[in-house]
mmCIF file of C-alpha atoms in Angstrom:
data_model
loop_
_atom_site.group_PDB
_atom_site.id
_atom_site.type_symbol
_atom_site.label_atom_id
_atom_site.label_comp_id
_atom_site.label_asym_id
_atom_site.label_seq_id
_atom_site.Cartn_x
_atom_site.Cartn_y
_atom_site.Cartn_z
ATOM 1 C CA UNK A 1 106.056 193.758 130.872
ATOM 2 C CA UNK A 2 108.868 194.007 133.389
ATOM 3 C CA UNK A 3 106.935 192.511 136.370
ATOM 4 C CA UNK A 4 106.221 189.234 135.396
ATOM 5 C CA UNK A 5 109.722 187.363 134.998
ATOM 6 C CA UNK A 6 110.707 189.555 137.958
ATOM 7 C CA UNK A 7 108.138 188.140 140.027
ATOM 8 C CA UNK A 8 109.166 184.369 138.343
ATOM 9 C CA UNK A 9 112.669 185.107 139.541
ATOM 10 C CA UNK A 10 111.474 185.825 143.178
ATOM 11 C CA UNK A 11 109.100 182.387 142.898
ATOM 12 C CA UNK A 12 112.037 180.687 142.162
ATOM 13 C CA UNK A 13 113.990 182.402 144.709
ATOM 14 C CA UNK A 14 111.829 181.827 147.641
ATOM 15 C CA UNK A 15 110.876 177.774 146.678
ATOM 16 C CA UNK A 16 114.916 177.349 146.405
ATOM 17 C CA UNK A 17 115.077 178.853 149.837
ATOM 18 C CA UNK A 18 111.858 176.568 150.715
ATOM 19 C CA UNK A 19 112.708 174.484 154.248
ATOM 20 C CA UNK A 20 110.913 171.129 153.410
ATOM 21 C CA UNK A 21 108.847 169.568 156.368
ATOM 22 C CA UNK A 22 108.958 166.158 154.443
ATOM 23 C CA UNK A 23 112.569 165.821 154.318
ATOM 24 C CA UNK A 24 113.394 163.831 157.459
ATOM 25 C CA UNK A 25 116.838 163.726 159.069
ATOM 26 C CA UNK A 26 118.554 162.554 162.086
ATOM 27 C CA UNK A 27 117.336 163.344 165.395
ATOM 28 C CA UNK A 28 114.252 165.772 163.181
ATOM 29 C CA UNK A 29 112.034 164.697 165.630
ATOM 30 C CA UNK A 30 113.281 160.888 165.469
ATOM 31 C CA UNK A 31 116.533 158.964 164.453
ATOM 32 C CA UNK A 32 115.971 158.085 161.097
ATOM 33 C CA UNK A 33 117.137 159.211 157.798
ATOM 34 C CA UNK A 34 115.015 159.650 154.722
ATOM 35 C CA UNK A 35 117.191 159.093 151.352
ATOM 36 C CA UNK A 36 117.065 162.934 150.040
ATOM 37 C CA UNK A 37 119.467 165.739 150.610
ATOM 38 C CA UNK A 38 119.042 169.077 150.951
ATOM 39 C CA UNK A 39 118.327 171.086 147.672
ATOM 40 C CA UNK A 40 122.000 171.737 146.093
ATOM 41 C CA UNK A 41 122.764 175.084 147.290
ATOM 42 C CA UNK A 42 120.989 175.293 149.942
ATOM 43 C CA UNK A 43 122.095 175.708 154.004
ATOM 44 C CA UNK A 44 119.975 175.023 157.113
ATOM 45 C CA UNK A 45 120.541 175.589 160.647
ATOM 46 C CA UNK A 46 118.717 173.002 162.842
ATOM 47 C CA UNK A 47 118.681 173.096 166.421
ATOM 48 C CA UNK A 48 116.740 171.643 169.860
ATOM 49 C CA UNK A 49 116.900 170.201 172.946
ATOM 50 C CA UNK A 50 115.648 166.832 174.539
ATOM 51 C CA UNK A 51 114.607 165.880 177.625
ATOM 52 C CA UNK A 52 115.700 162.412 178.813
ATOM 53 C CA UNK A 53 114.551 162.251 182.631
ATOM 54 C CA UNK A 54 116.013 165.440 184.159
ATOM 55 C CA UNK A 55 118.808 165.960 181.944
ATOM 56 C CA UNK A 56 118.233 168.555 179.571
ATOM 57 C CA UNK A 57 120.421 168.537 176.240
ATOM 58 C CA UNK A 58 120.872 170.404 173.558
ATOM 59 C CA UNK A 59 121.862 170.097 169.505
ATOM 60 C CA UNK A 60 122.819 172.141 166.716
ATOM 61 C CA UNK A 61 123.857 171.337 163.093
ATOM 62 C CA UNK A 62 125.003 173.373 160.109
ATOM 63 C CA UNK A 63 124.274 171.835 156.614
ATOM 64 C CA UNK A 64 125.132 172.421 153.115
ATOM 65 C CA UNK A 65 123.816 171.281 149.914
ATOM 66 C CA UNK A 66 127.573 171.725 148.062
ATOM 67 C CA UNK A 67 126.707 169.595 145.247
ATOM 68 C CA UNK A 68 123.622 168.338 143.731
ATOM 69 C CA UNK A 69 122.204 165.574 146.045
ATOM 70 C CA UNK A 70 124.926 165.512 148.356
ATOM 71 C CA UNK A 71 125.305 167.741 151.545
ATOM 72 C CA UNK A 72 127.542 168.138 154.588
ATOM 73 C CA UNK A 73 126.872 168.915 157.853
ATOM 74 C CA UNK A 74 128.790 169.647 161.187
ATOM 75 C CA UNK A 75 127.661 170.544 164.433
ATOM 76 C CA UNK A 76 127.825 169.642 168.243
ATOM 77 C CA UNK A 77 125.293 167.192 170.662
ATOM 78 C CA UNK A 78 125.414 167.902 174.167
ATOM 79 C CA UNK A 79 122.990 165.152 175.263
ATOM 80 C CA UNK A 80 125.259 163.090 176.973
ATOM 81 C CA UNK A 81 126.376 164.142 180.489
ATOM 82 C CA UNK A 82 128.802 166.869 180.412
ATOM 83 C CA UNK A 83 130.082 166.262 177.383
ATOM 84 C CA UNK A 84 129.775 167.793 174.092
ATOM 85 C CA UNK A 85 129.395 165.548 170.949
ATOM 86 C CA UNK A 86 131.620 167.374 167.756
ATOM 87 C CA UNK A 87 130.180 166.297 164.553
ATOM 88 C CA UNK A 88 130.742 165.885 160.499
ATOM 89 C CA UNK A 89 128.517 163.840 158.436
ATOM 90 C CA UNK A 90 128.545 163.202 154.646
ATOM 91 C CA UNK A 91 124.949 162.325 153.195
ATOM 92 C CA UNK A 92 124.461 161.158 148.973
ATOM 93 C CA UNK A 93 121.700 160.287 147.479
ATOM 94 C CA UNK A 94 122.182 157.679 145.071
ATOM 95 C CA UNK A 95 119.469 157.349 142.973
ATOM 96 C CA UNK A 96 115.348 158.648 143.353
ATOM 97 C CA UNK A 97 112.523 157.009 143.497
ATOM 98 C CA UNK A 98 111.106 155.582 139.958
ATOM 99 C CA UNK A 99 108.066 153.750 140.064
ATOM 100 C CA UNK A 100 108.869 150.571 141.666
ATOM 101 C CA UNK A 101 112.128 150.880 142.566
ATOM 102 C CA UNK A 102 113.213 152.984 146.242
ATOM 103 C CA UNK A 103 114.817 155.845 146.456
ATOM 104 C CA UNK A 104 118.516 155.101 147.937
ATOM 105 C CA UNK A 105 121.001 156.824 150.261
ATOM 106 C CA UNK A 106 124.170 156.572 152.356
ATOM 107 C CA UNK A 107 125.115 158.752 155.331
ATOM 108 C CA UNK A 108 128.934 158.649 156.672
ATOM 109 C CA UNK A 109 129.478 160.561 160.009
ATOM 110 C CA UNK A 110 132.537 161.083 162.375
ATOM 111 C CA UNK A 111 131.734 162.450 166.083
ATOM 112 C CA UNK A 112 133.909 162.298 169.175
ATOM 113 C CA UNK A 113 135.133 164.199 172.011
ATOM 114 C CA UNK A 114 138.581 166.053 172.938
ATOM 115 C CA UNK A 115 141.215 163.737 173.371
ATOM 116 C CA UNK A 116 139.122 160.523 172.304
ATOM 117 C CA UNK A 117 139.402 158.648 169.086
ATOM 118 C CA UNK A 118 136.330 159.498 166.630
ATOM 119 C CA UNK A 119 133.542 156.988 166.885
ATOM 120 C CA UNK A 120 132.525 156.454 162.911
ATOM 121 C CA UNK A 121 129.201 154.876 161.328
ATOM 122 C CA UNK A 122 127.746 154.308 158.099
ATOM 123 C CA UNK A 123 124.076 154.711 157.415
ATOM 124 C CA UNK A 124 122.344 152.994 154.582
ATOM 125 C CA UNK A 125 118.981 154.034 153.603
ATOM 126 C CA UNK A 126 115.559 153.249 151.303
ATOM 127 C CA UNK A 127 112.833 155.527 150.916
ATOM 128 C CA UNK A 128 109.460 153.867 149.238
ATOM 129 C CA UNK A 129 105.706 155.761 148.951
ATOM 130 C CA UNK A 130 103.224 153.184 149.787
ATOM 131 C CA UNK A 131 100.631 155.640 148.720
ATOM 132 C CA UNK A 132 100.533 159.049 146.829
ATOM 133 C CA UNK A 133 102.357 160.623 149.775
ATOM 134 C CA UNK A 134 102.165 157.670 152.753
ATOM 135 C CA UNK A 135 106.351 156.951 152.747
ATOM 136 C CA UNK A 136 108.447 154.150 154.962
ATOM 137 C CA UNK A 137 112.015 154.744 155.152
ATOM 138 C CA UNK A 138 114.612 151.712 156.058
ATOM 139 C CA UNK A 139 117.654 152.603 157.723
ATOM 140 C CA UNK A 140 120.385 149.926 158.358
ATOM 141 C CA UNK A 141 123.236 151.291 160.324
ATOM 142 C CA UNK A 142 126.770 150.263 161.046
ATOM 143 C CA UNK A 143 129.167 151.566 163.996
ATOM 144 C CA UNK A 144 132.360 151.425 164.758
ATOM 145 C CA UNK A 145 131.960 150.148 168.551
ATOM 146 C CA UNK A 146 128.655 148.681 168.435
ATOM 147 C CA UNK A 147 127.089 145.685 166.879
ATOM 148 C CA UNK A 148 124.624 146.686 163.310
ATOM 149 C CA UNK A 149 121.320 148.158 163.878
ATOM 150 C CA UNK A 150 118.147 149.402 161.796
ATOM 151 C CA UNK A 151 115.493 151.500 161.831
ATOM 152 C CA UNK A 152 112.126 151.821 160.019
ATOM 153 C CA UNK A 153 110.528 154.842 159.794
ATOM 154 C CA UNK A 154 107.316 156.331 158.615
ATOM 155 C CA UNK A 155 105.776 159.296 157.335
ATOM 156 C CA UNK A 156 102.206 160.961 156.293
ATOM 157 C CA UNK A 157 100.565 164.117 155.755
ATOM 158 C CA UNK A 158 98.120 164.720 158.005
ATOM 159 C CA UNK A 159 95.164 167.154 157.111
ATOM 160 C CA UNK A 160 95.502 166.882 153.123
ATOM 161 C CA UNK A 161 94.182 167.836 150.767
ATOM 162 C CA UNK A 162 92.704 170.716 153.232
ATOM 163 C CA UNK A 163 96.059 171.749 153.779
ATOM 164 C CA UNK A 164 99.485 170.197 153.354
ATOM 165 C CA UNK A 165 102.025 171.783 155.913
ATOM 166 C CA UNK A 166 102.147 168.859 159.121
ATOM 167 C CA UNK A 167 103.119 165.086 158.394
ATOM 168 C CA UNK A 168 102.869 162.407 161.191
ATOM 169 C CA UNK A 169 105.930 160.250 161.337
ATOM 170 C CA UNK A 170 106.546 156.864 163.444
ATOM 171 C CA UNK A 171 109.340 154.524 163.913
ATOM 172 C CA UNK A 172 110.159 150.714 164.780
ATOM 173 C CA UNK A 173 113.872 149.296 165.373
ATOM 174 C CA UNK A 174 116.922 148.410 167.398
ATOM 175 C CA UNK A 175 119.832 150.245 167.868
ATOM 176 C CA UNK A 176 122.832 150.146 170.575
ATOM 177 C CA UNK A 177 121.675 146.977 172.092
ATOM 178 C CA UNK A 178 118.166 148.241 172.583
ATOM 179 C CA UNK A 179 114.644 148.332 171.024
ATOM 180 C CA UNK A 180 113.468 151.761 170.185
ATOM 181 C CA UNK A 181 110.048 153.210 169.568
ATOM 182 C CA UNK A 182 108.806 156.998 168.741
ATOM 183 C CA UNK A 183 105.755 159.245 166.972
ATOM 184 C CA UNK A 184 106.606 162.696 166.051
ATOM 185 C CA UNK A 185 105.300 165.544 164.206
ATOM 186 C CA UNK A 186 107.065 168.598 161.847
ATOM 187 C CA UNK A 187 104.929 171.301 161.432
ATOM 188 C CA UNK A 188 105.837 173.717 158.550
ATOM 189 C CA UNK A 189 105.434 177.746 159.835
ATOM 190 C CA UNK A 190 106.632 179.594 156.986
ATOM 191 C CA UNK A 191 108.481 178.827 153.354
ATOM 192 C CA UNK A 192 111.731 178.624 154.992
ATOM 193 C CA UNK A 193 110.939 177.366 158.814
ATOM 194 C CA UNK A 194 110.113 173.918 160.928
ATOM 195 C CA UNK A 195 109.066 172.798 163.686
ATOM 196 C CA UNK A 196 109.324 169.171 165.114
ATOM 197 C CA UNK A 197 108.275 167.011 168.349
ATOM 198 C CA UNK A 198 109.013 163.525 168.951
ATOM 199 C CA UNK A 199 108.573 161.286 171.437
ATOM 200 C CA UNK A 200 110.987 157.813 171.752
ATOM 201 C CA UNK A 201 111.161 155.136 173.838
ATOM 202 C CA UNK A 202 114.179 153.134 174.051
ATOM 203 C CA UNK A 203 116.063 152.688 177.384
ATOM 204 C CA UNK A 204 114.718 155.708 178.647
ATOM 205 C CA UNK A 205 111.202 158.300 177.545
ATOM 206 C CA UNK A 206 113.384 161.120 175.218
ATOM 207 C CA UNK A 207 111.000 163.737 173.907
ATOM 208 C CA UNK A 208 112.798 165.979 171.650
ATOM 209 C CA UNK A 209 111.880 169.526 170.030
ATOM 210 C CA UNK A 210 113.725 171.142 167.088
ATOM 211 C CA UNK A 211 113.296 174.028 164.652
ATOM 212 C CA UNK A 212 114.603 174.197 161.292
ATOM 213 C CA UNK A 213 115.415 177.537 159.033
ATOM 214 C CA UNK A 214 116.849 177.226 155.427
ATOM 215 C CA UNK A 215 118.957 180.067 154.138
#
C-alpha cells in the first residue's frame, strides 16, 4: 500500500524537475522571449556557443524560479570580440493566457563590462496560441543606448500527436538598427535536458547551439 503515493511523490518530483522545450528564452535558439517563467523553484543552467563568421562565442546563464512566476538569472556572453558580457535579468509574468486574452510578461536586464557603465533594457512581451499548440510571441524592447525595437516570434510542435518532444520556432523583427530573421529548433532529450539550433540573419549569418538542464 506503501508504493503507490511513493511512486506519486517521485512523479511529482521528476515533472517539477521537468526542463520544458516549449518555454522559449533569450538567445534559446533565437532572441525572443515567450511570457512564462521558469516553474517556481526551479534552476537551469543554459549554455552554447555561436558562430558569427569566424568568431566563435560562447554563453552561459544561471536561472532561478525564486518566486512563483518570476525568476532571475545571471550569467556572462562572450560573443563580442574579446570581451565578456556580465549579466542579471529579472523576468515576471503578469498574467496567463485565458481564452482570448494573451499571456503577458516583462523582462528587466542589466549587462556591461569592467569599468563601463551598465547598458539596461526593458522587454515587454505577449504570448497568444493561434491553434491548440501553434503560439506567436510579441516582444517590444527598449534600450538604454539604442532606439525601440520588436520582435515576433513563433512556435509549433512538429511531429504531434506521434510524439511531442521537438517544436519549430521562427522569427520576424528589427532590432539595433537592423532587420533580423531566424528558424530554429529545441529538441527535448530527457525530462530534465534541451537541445536548441538556430539560425539568424541580421547584419551578419549567426547560427547558434545551446543545451539546457533543469535542476
Amino acid at each position: 500500500m506503501k508504493l503507490l503515493p511513493t511512486l506519486c511523490l517521485l512523479a511529482i518530483a521528476s515533472k517539477s524537475l521537468a526542463s520544458d522545450h516549449n518555454n522559449f528564452e533569450r538567445g534559446r535558439p533565437l532572441l525572443f522571449d515567450d511570457a512564462y517563467s521558469i516553474a517556481y523553484g526551479e534552476r537551469e543552467f543554459q549554455t552554447g556557443f555561436s558562430l558569427t563568421g569566424n568568431h566563435l562565442g560562447l554563453n552561459s546563464s544561471l536561472g532561478y524560479g525564486f518566486a512563483k512566476n518570476q525568476e532571475i538569472s545571471i550569467g556572462f556572453d562572450a560573443n563580442r570580440g574579446s570581451n565578456t558580457i556580465g549579466e542579471v535579468s529579472f523576468f515576471q509574468n503578469l498574467a496567463r493566457e485565458i481564452n482570448d486574452s494573451p499571456a503577458f510578461g516583462f523582462r528587466v536586464t542589466a549587462n556591461g563590462t569592467g569599468g563601463q557603465r551598465p547598458i539596461g533594457s526593458l522587454r515587454l512581451i505577449a504570448t497568444k496560441a493561434l491553434h491548440q499548440y501553434d503560439k506567436i510571441h510579441l516582444n517590444l524592447d527598449f534600450e538604454s543606448r539604442q532606439e525601440p525595437g520588436f520582435l515576433v516570434g513563433y512556435s509549433a510542435p512538429i511531429g504531434y500527436p506521434k510524439s511531442f518532444d521537438q517544436t519549430f520556432v521562427a522569427e520576424v523583427g528589427y532590432r539595433q538598427k537592423q532587420a533580423i530573421v531566424g528558424i530554429g529548433m529545441r529538441r527535448q532529450i530527457d525530462p530534465r535536458s534541451v537541445l536548441d539550433f538556430g539560425i539568424e540573419s541580421g547584419k551578419t549569418l549567426q547560427l547558434t547551439f545551446g543545451y539546457t538542464i533543469a535542476f
